[in-house]
């Protein structure tokens, strides 16, 4: 423009627009324009004003739209103490407003202002509408806004009068009518695209339809819209209205899709000129226009405004005055379908009833299925027969009767199932634990007895049946077909799911057991009785075979019933009865009698100390921050070895080869140990004392020890029935023996017989022994029998000898007396003379079954006697007797002590 | 030129009763100092466990959660956890501050007599009347013990734990020492039911009290008898024995209501404190000071040496 000025003089006919800039001073530099990012707008108070969107009016909040200040944002410190609880403050929009916003001319004035009613330019509905229409048709849309500036200062008289007559803004003029309000609803036929709205949102008004409708309520007539008769003169689209500045600028919505300030539920405001602020609503901040702050709770309706239902998708004439009652109308009148329904339903509605909101969809009727041609409407009861074992003709008969055989015969009624079957069907895991049968828990002897009884009864039955069969003039196999059939029926399908054959009722007779197993197997497969008989022993007579078959059936039956239900109730014994080998701690604490004497003599140290290899758990070492002493070992605790359960050698000194896994690592330790004691002292082992030649006691012990060993040596073959071949232990034993034999001569043979030839036919049961023993203490103080034992009373080492004698006696040690009692007694037993006691280790001993053919009491005594005779030295009879007594006396004393300790106070 | 060191003060014994705590929790089954001796725990027969400051006489907290009387308790090295056991067959691990039960170990088949933490409080060792010693893991969540030491033939009455050993005294008359480092179990036969065992502070000896009214000091390595202390009466109850803070004296509770102290070396009776009329059930010796806690009947007494000046006692 400087150019224009300069050329002014030349060409005067030029027209200049705008204001001229200040002429530049000489030498002055041209000011650089302020860059865009630095152009700021400040309000009257010097605060920065920001523009927020070109069309929404530019509104600023906070500091650059943040909650901070120029110095930054300092969050309010959260303080909550017991006395002063922090209360939850709910922030309103005012908290984020500048103070001038709250002033008289602000957007949320707090001062007293003239309300619409009294304002000079009252928002007259009709006028407004007219103005809007005028605005639409005007050449420049929005020019009617100027009318506001020159509006009358008072409400017109007509309006005043109308108000006094009860007219309210937004209503039509005329008598009140009794009709249902109508409201524009999205046409049900209109398809809604996109996600279906939640029912409460889109059909919320529908749900309200069937609410109570009072009859005597009248409504003001609808406001009448002045008919717009202006011809279309512009080139806009049909129905197009230009942007109304009054709407756009003040955020008032004429059309829904511009409506930013109304919630979705209030979709009544598609009324022309439904200006919000005219209804007492302050224009402006309702929160959601600004989005939802972090402190505001309500954030649900942000996206709900734009629904397709808010658009007109069909060209139709607007219902006059639609939605006039808008949000002021009672909710139940917001319905629109009412009229439709009334059209639909012509009959009367009974009192207390109302029309259903949803017409019930006619229930679909399915045609019955076509009957198969060969269907016979007769029910028959099928005999309950399980899959495996129907006989052929039975199956046939079934087939004939039903036309087809039921494919899955295991499908039984649910009442016929037992627990395990139900479990199987449900797919549950079986009960944990082995599934042994009850028979397994019985001792061998009891089992035999059971069998005998069974057989006896069967024989009786057979004997009865035999004449009958003879009467039939034809000798038949003793197991008649019907009987076995009956068995098969009884056993039924339960056999099929009977698990692996843990149950071995004929374990004693392996052949028979084998036969039994194959028998059961075939039974499971459902073979006929005739074929089953193949599994029986062909060498038997028919009668025997019949008997066996019966037996097998019974066993199978027993197994079936006891299998699952009982097995979970029992646990296996620590030591299995059938197994000959037993896990015994390799090292056991020595007999305490010599220790007791040592204690009495206050010879603590080697005599009273036992040292064992002990394997701590790896985790324990880790927790203690100690390296695992046996890193290669898998043993935990004391190493254990397998021993013959009933072997004499179980209770003897057995310098066995070490079986420890950690042998390599232990070797050094073992060697150290072996200086003092043998590698494997058993409970009865006193041989470590052999090494301690210095002690007189240990010398005695070693002597006795060797004697005992020698005694045990020969009868090894005779012990076969008690425990089968301790073969691995034997060589070492012999080697051990050899040393000892030099010192002692062999005892006579009848001694061994007395000890080891056990009388298997003897009726000695454990109970008898026990009672025997119990009598002993009371009577035997002067027992003549035991007096015979007195050979050479040697005062000094009598008790030691005593112990040896006792310990070498397997019979006594196996006595199944109540071990706890003994435990308590032994350990508590105070100052009484050293007792015969083996109780301290009895916990590790197997419980001896009743059928164990142990030597009788008498024999034991005899054996003791003989032993003592052979040992021609250091015998002290009175002590012996006393010791036997003492067990029980001690037990009584010490148990009471035990109670006292813990009952204390 | 250096002055000769002053002669170490003659070891003193707690002779003066400084304070009596009325525990109000029935019979006090056990009283135990914590690791530094500033606090103590009392195990009541009313199923509660209480934490005290015995020097000030204030009860700090009550721990409830046992199903039956509490028989023993101990605190961890960092005072953050407690461990107690009781006649309800459980071993309970407590959080000191919150008083909540952190873990409950069930597995013993009978009353649990005694309980000990290991050095780092990662393992709880408990001995029970069911003749087992069980080692429980505090670190993992597994409910089973890490290892069960079932060598005892009768109830285990006392257990002590050192950095690599577990010492257990059993009613079967044996003192068993499980040496984890060597992988050995040493079993010393004493003969009479053991009521209490403890290590000496130097870790060389083990003291065992037994029901024949005798305390025996055994050499840990060889099992030899180093000393024997008699004079008290212990025939029926599970009584505690202690070693003084410098291992100079051996103390034991007694059924005649006294507490006896013997000179460790000479074996002569050094002191007999008349504590009360009833049986002195439990003892606990301060780890560093000549200070003793005794539990009789329903109260606990704090004993100090003669020269002790209670500071701030007037204030309280």
CSV table of C-alpha atoms in Angstrom, one decimal, chain A residues 117-384:
chain,number,residue,atom,x,y,z
A,117,UNK,CA,-40.4,-13.5,32.2
A,118,UNK,CA,-39.5,-10.0,33.0
A,119,UNK,CA,-36.8,-9.5,30.5
A,120,UNK,CA,-37.5,-6.9,27.9
A,121,UNK,CA,-37.1,-9.2,25.0
A,122,UNK,CA,-38.9,-12.1,26.3
A,123,UNK,CA,-38.5,-15.2,24.3
A,124,UNK,CA,-41.9,-15.2,22.8
A,125,UNK,CA,-42.5,-18.4,21.2
A,126,UNK,CA,-44.5,-17.4,18.4
A,127,UNK,CA,-42.4,-14.5,17.6
A,128,UNK,CA,-39.4,-16.5,17.8
A,129,UNK,CA,-40.7,-19.0,15.5
A,130,UNK,CA,-41.8,-16.5,13.1
A,131,UNK,CA,-38.5,-14.9,13.3
A,132,UNK,CA,-36.8,-18.1,12.7
A,133,UNK,CA,-38.9,-18.8,9.7
A,134,UNK,CA,-38.2,-15.3,8.5
A,135,UNK,CA,-34.5,-16.0,9.1
A,136,UNK,CA,-34.7,-19.0,7.0
A,137,UNK,CA,-36.3,-17.3,4.2
A,138,UNK,CA,-34.3,-14.2,4.5
A,139,UNK,CA,-31.7,-13.4,1.9
A,140,UNK,CA,-29.0,-13.5,4.5
A,141,UNK,CA,-29.9,-16.1,7.1
A,142,UNK,CA,-29.6,-14.9,10.6
A,143,UNK,CA,-30.4,-11.3,9.9
A,144,UNK,CA,-33.5,-11.5,12.1
A,145,UNK,CA,-31.1,-11.6,15.0
A,146,UNK,CA,-31.0,-7.9,14.7
A,147,UNK,CA,-34.6,-7.7,15.7
A,148,UNK,CA,-33.6,-8.7,19.1
A,149,UNK,CA,-31.8,-5.5,19.5
A,150,UNK,CA,-34.8,-3.4,19.0
A,151,UNK,CA,-37.3,-5.5,20.7
A,152,UNK,CA,-40.0,-4.0,22.8
A,153,UNK,CA,-39.1,-3.4,26.3
A,154,UNK,CA,-42.2,-5.0,27.8
A,155,UNK,CA,-44.3,-8.0,27.2
A,156,UNK,CA,-47.2,-7.4,25.1
A,157,UNK,CA,-50.6,-7.1,26.6
A,158,UNK,CA,-51.8,-10.0,24.7
A,159,UNK,CA,-49.2,-12.3,26.2
A,160,UNK,CA,-49.9,-10.9,29.6
A,161,UNK,CA,-53.5,-11.6,29.2
A,162,UNK,CA,-52.9,-15.1,27.9
A,163,UNK,CA,-50.7,-15.8,30.8
A,164,UNK,CA,-53.3,-14.8,33.2
A,165,UNK,CA,-55.7,-17.1,31.5
A,166,UNK,CA,-53.4,-19.9,32.2
A,167,UNK,CA,-51.5,-20.0,29.0
A,168,UNK,CA,-48.0,-21.1,29.2
A,169,UNK,CA,-45.3,-20.7,26.7
A,170,UNK,CA,-45.1,-23.5,24.3
A,171,UNK,CA,-48.8,-24.3,24.4
A,172,UNK,CA,-51.4,-23.6,21.8
A,173,UNK,CA,-54.3,-21.4,22.4
A,174,UNK,CA,-57.8,-22.8,22.8
A,175,UNK,CA,-59.8,-25.1,25.1
A,176,UNK,CA,-58.0,-28.0,26.7
A,177,UNK,CA,-58.4,-31.2,24.9
A,178,UNK,CA,-58.5,-34.7,26.0
A,179,UNK,CA,-56.1,-36.5,23.8
A,180,UNK,CA,-53.0,-38.4,23.9
A,181,UNK,CA,-49.9,-36.6,23.1
A,182,UNK,CA,-48.0,-37.8,20.2
A,183,UNK,CA,-44.5,-37.8,19.7
A,184,UNK,CA,-42.4,-38.5,16.8
A,185,UNK,CA,-40.8,-41.8,17.1
A,186,UNK,CA,-38.6,-43.5,14.7
A,187,UNK,CA,-40.6,-45.6,12.4
A,188,UNK,CA,-40.4,-49.1,13.5
A,189,UNK,CA,-39.8,-50.1,9.9
A,190,UNK,CA,-36.8,-48.0,9.8
A,191,UNK,CA,-33.7,-50.1,10.0
A,192,UNK,CA,-31.1,-49.0,12.4
A,193,UNK,CA,-27.6,-49.4,11.1
A,194,UNK,CA,-24.6,-50.0,13.2
A,195,UNK,CA,-24.6,-51.3,16.6
A,196,UNK,CA,-27.9,-51.9,18.2
A,197,UNK,CA,-28.5,-49.5,21.0
A,198,UNK,CA,-29.0,-50.9,24.4
A,199,UNK,CA,-32.7,-51.4,24.9
A,200,UNK,CA,-33.0,-49.0,27.7
A,201,UNK,CA,-31.6,-46.3,25.6
A,202,UNK,CA,-33.5,-46.6,22.4
A,203,UNK,CA,-36.7,-48.1,23.6
A,204,UNK,CA,-36.9,-46.4,27.0
A,205,UNK,CA,-39.9,-44.5,26.0
A,206,UNK,CA,-41.6,-47.5,24.7
A,207,UNK,CA,-41.3,-49.2,28.0
A,208,UNK,CA,-43.0,-46.3,29.6
A,209,UNK,CA,-46.0,-46.6,27.4
A,210,UNK,CA,-48.0,-48.9,29.3
A,211,UNK,CA,-47.8,-46.8,32.4
A,212,UNK,CA,-50.9,-45.5,34.1
A,213,UNK,CA,-52.8,-42.9,32.2
A,214,UNK,CA,-55.3,-40.8,34.0
A,215,UNK,CA,-58.4,-40.3,32.2
A,216,UNK,CA,-59.5,-36.9,33.5
A,217,UNK,CA,-56.4,-35.1,32.4
A,218,UNK,CA,-56.7,-32.7,29.7
A,219,UNK,CA,-54.1,-31.1,27.6
A,220,UNK,CA,-53.7,-27.7,26.2
A,221,UNK,CA,-54.0,-27.8,22.4
A,222,UNK,CA,-51.0,-28.0,20.4
A,223,UNK,CA,-49.3,-24.9,19.4
A,224,UNK,CA,-50.1,-24.2,15.9
A,225,UNK,CA,-47.3,-23.6,13.6
A,226,UNK,CA,-47.8,-20.8,11.2
A,227,UNK,CA,-48.0,-22.3,7.9
A,228,UNK,CA,-45.1,-21.3,5.8
A,229,UNK,CA,-46.5,-20.4,2.5
A,230,UNK,CA,-43.4,-18.9,1.1
A,231,UNK,CA,-42.4,-20.2,-2.2
A,232,UNK,CA,-39.1,-21.7,-2.6
A,233,UNK,CA,-36.9,-19.3,-4.3
A,234,UNK,CA,-33.4,-20.4,-3.5
A,235,UNK,CA,-31.3,-23.1,-4.8
A,236,UNK,CA,-30.9,-24.8,-1.4
A,237,UNK,CA,-32.1,-28.3,-1.0
A,238,UNK,CA,-35.6,-29.0,0.1
A,239,UNK,CA,-36.1,-28.2,3.7
A,240,UNK,CA,-32.7,-26.8,4.1
A,241,UNK,CA,-32.3,-24.1,6.6
A,242,UNK,CA,-29.3,-22.1,6.9
A,243,UNK,CA,-27.3,-22.1,10.0
A,244,UNK,CA,-29.2,-20.1,12.5
A,245,UNK,CA,-26.7,-18.0,14.3
A,246,UNK,CA,-28.9,-17.9,17.4
A,247,UNK,CA,-28.6,-21.6,17.5
A,248,UNK,CA,-25.1,-21.9,16.5
A,249,UNK,CA,-23.7,-19.2,18.6
A,250,UNK,CA,-25.6,-19.8,21.8
A,251,UNK,CA,-25.5,-23.5,21.5
A,252,UNK,CA,-29.1,-23.8,21.2
A,253,UNK,CA,-30.2,-26.7,19.0
A,254,UNK,CA,-32.9,-26.6,16.5
A,255,UNK,CA,-32.0,-29.9,15.1
A,256,UNK,CA,-30.9,-32.8,16.9
A,257,UNK,CA,-27.6,-33.4,15.3
A,258,UNK,CA,-26.5,-30.0,16.4
A,259,UNK,CA,-27.7,-30.5,19.8
A,260,UNK,CA,-24.6,-30.7,22.0
A,261,UNK,CA,-26.2,-29.9,25.2
A,262,UNK,CA,-29.1,-32.1,25.6
A,263,UNK,CA,-29.0,-35.6,26.8
A,264,UNK,CA,-30.1,-38.4,24.5
A,265,UNK,CA,-33.1,-39.2,26.6
A,266,UNK,CA,-34.6,-35.9,26.1
A,267,UNK,CA,-35.3,-36.3,22.5
A,268,UNK,CA,-38.2,-34.1,22.5
A,269,UNK,CA,-36.4,-31.0,21.5
A,270,UNK,CA,-36.7,-31.3,17.9
A,271,UNK,CA,-39.2,-28.7,18.3
A,272,UNK,CA,-38.5,-25.6,16.4
A,273,UNK,CA,-37.4,-22.9,18.6
A,274,UNK,CA,-37.3,-25.0,21.6
A,275,UNK,CA,-34.8,-22.8,23.2
A,276,UNK,CA,-33.4,-24.1,26.2
A,277,UNK,CA,-32.7,-21.0,28.1
A,278,UNK,CA,-36.2,-20.0,27.6
A,279,UNK,CA,-37.2,-22.8,29.9
A,280,UNK,CA,-35.2,-21.6,32.7
A,281,UNK,CA,-32.1,-23.4,31.8
A,282,UNK,CA,-29.0,-21.5,31.8
A,283,UNK,CA,-27.2,-21.6,28.7
A,284,UNK,CA,-23.9,-23.1,28.7
A,285,UNK,CA,-22.1,-25.4,30.8
A,286,UNK,CA,-23.6,-28.7,31.4
A,287,UNK,CA,-20.4,-30.5,31.6
A,288,UNK,CA,-20.5,-32.6,28.7
A,289,UNK,CA,-19.7,-30.0,26.2
A,290,UNK,CA,-16.3,-30.0,27.6
A,291,UNK,CA,-15.9,-33.6,27.7
A,292,UNK,CA,-15.8,-35.3,31.0
A,293,UNK,CA,-13.2,-34.4,33.5
A,294,UNK,CA,-11.4,-36.9,35.6
A,295,UNK,CA,-13.2,-35.8,38.6
A,296,UNK,CA,-16.6,-36.1,37.1
A,297,UNK,CA,-18.5,-39.2,37.6
A,298,UNK,CA,-20.9,-39.0,34.7
A,299,UNK,CA,-19.4,-40.1,31.5
A,300,UNK,CA,-22.0,-42.3,30.0
A,301,UNK,CA,-23.8,-40.1,27.6
A,302,UNK,CA,-21.1,-38.7,25.5
A,303,UNK,CA,-21.7,-40.8,22.5
A,304,UNK,CA,-25.3,-41.2,22.8
A,305,UNK,CA,-26.4,-38.1,21.0
A,306,UNK,CA,-25.9,-39.3,17.5
A,307,UNK,CA,-28.3,-42.0,16.8
A,308,UNK,CA,-29.9,-42.6,13.5
A,309,UNK,CA,-33.3,-42.4,15.0
A,310,UNK,CA,-32.7,-38.7,15.4
A,311,UNK,CA,-32.6,-38.2,11.7
A,312,UNK,CA,-35.6,-38.1,9.5
A,313,UNK,CA,-35.1,-40.8,7.0
A,314,UNK,CA,-38.5,-40.6,5.5
A,315,UNK,CA,-40.1,-37.6,4.0
A,316,UNK,CA,-43.4,-37.0,5.7
A,317,UNK,CA,-45.3,-34.2,6.9
A,318,UNK,CA,-44.3,-33.1,10.3
A,319,UNK,CA,-47.0,-33.8,12.8
A,320,UNK,CA,-48.2,-30.4,13.9
A,321,UNK,CA,-46.9,-29.5,17.2
A,322,UNK,CA,-45.2,-32.8,17.6
A,323,UNK,CA,-43.4,-33.0,20.9
A,324,UNK,CA,-44.9,-29.9,22.1
A,325,UNK,CA,-45.2,-31.1,25.5
A,326,UNK,CA,-41.7,-32.1,25.3
A,327,UNK,CA,-39.8,-32.8,28.4
A,328,UNK,CA,-42.4,-31.0,30.5
A,329,UNK,CA,-45.0,-33.6,29.8
A,330,UNK,CA,-45.4,-36.4,32.2
A,331,UNK,CA,-43.4,-39.3,31.2
A,332,UNK,CA,-46.2,-41.7,30.6
A,333,UNK,CA,-47.6,-39.4,28.0
A,334,UNK,CA,-44.5,-39.4,26.0
A,335,UNK,CA,-45.6,-42.5,24.3
A,336,UNK,CA,-46.7,-42.5,20.8
A,337,UNK,CA,-47.7,-46.0,20.2
A,338,UNK,CA,-50.8,-45.6,22.3
A,339,UNK,CA,-52.8,-44.5,19.4
A,340,UNK,CA,-51.6,-47.3,17.3
A,341,UNK,CA,-52.5,-49.8,19.9
A,342,UNK,CA,-55.9,-48.4,20.3
A,343,UNK,CA,-56.4,-48.8,16.7
A,344,UNK,CA,-55.3,-52.3,16.8
A,345,UNK,CA,-57.4,-53.4,19.7
A,346,UNK,CA,-61.0,-52.8,19.4
A,347,UNK,CA,-62.5,-54.7,22.3
A,348,UNK,CA,-63.0,-53.4,25.8
A,349,UNK,CA,-60.2,-53.4,28.3
A,350,UNK,CA,-61.2,-54.9,31.6
A,351,UNK,CA,-60.6,-52.9,34.8
A,352,UNK,CA,-57.3,-53.6,36.3
A,353,UNK,CA,-55.9,-54.8,33.0
A,354,UNK,CA,-53.9,-53.0,30.5
A,355,UNK,CA,-52.8,-53.8,27.1
A,356,UNK,CA,-49.6,-55.6,26.8
A,357,UNK,CA,-46.8,-53.5,25.6
A,358,UNK,CA,-45.6,-56.2,23.3
A,359,UNK,CA,-48.0,-58.3,21.5
A,360,UNK,CA,-47.2,-61.8,22.2
A,361,UNK,CA,-45.8,-63.4,19.2
A,362,UNK,CA,-47.8,-66.3,18.2
A,363,UNK,CA,-46.2,-69.5,19.4
A,364,UNK,CA,-44.8,-71.6,16.8
A,365,UNK,CA,-46.4,-74.9,16.4
A,366,UNK,CA,-44.2,-77.7,15.4
A,367,UNK,CA,-45.9,-80.7,13.8
A,368,UNK,CA,-45.4,-83.9,15.7
A,369,UNK,CA,-42.7,-86.2,14.2
A,370,UNK,CA,-43.8,-88.8,11.9
A,371,UNK,CA,-44.1,-92.1,13.5
A,372,UNK,CA,-42.0,-94.9,12.0
A,373,UNK,CA,-44.0,-97.4,10.2
A,374,UNK,CA,-43.2,-100.2,12.5
A,375,UNK,CA,-43.9,-98.3,15.7
A,376,UNK,CA,-45.9,-100.2,18.2
A,377,UNK,CA,-47.3,-98.0,21.0
A,378,UNK,CA,-46.8,-100.7,23.7
A,379,UNK,CA,-44.3,-100.3,26.5
A,380,UNK,CA,-42.4,-103.3,27.7
A,381,UNK,CA,-40.1,-103.6,30.6
A,382,UNK,CA,-36.7,-104.7,29.7
A,383,UNK,CA,-35.0,-107.0,32.1
A,384,UNK,CA,-32.0,-105.3,33.6
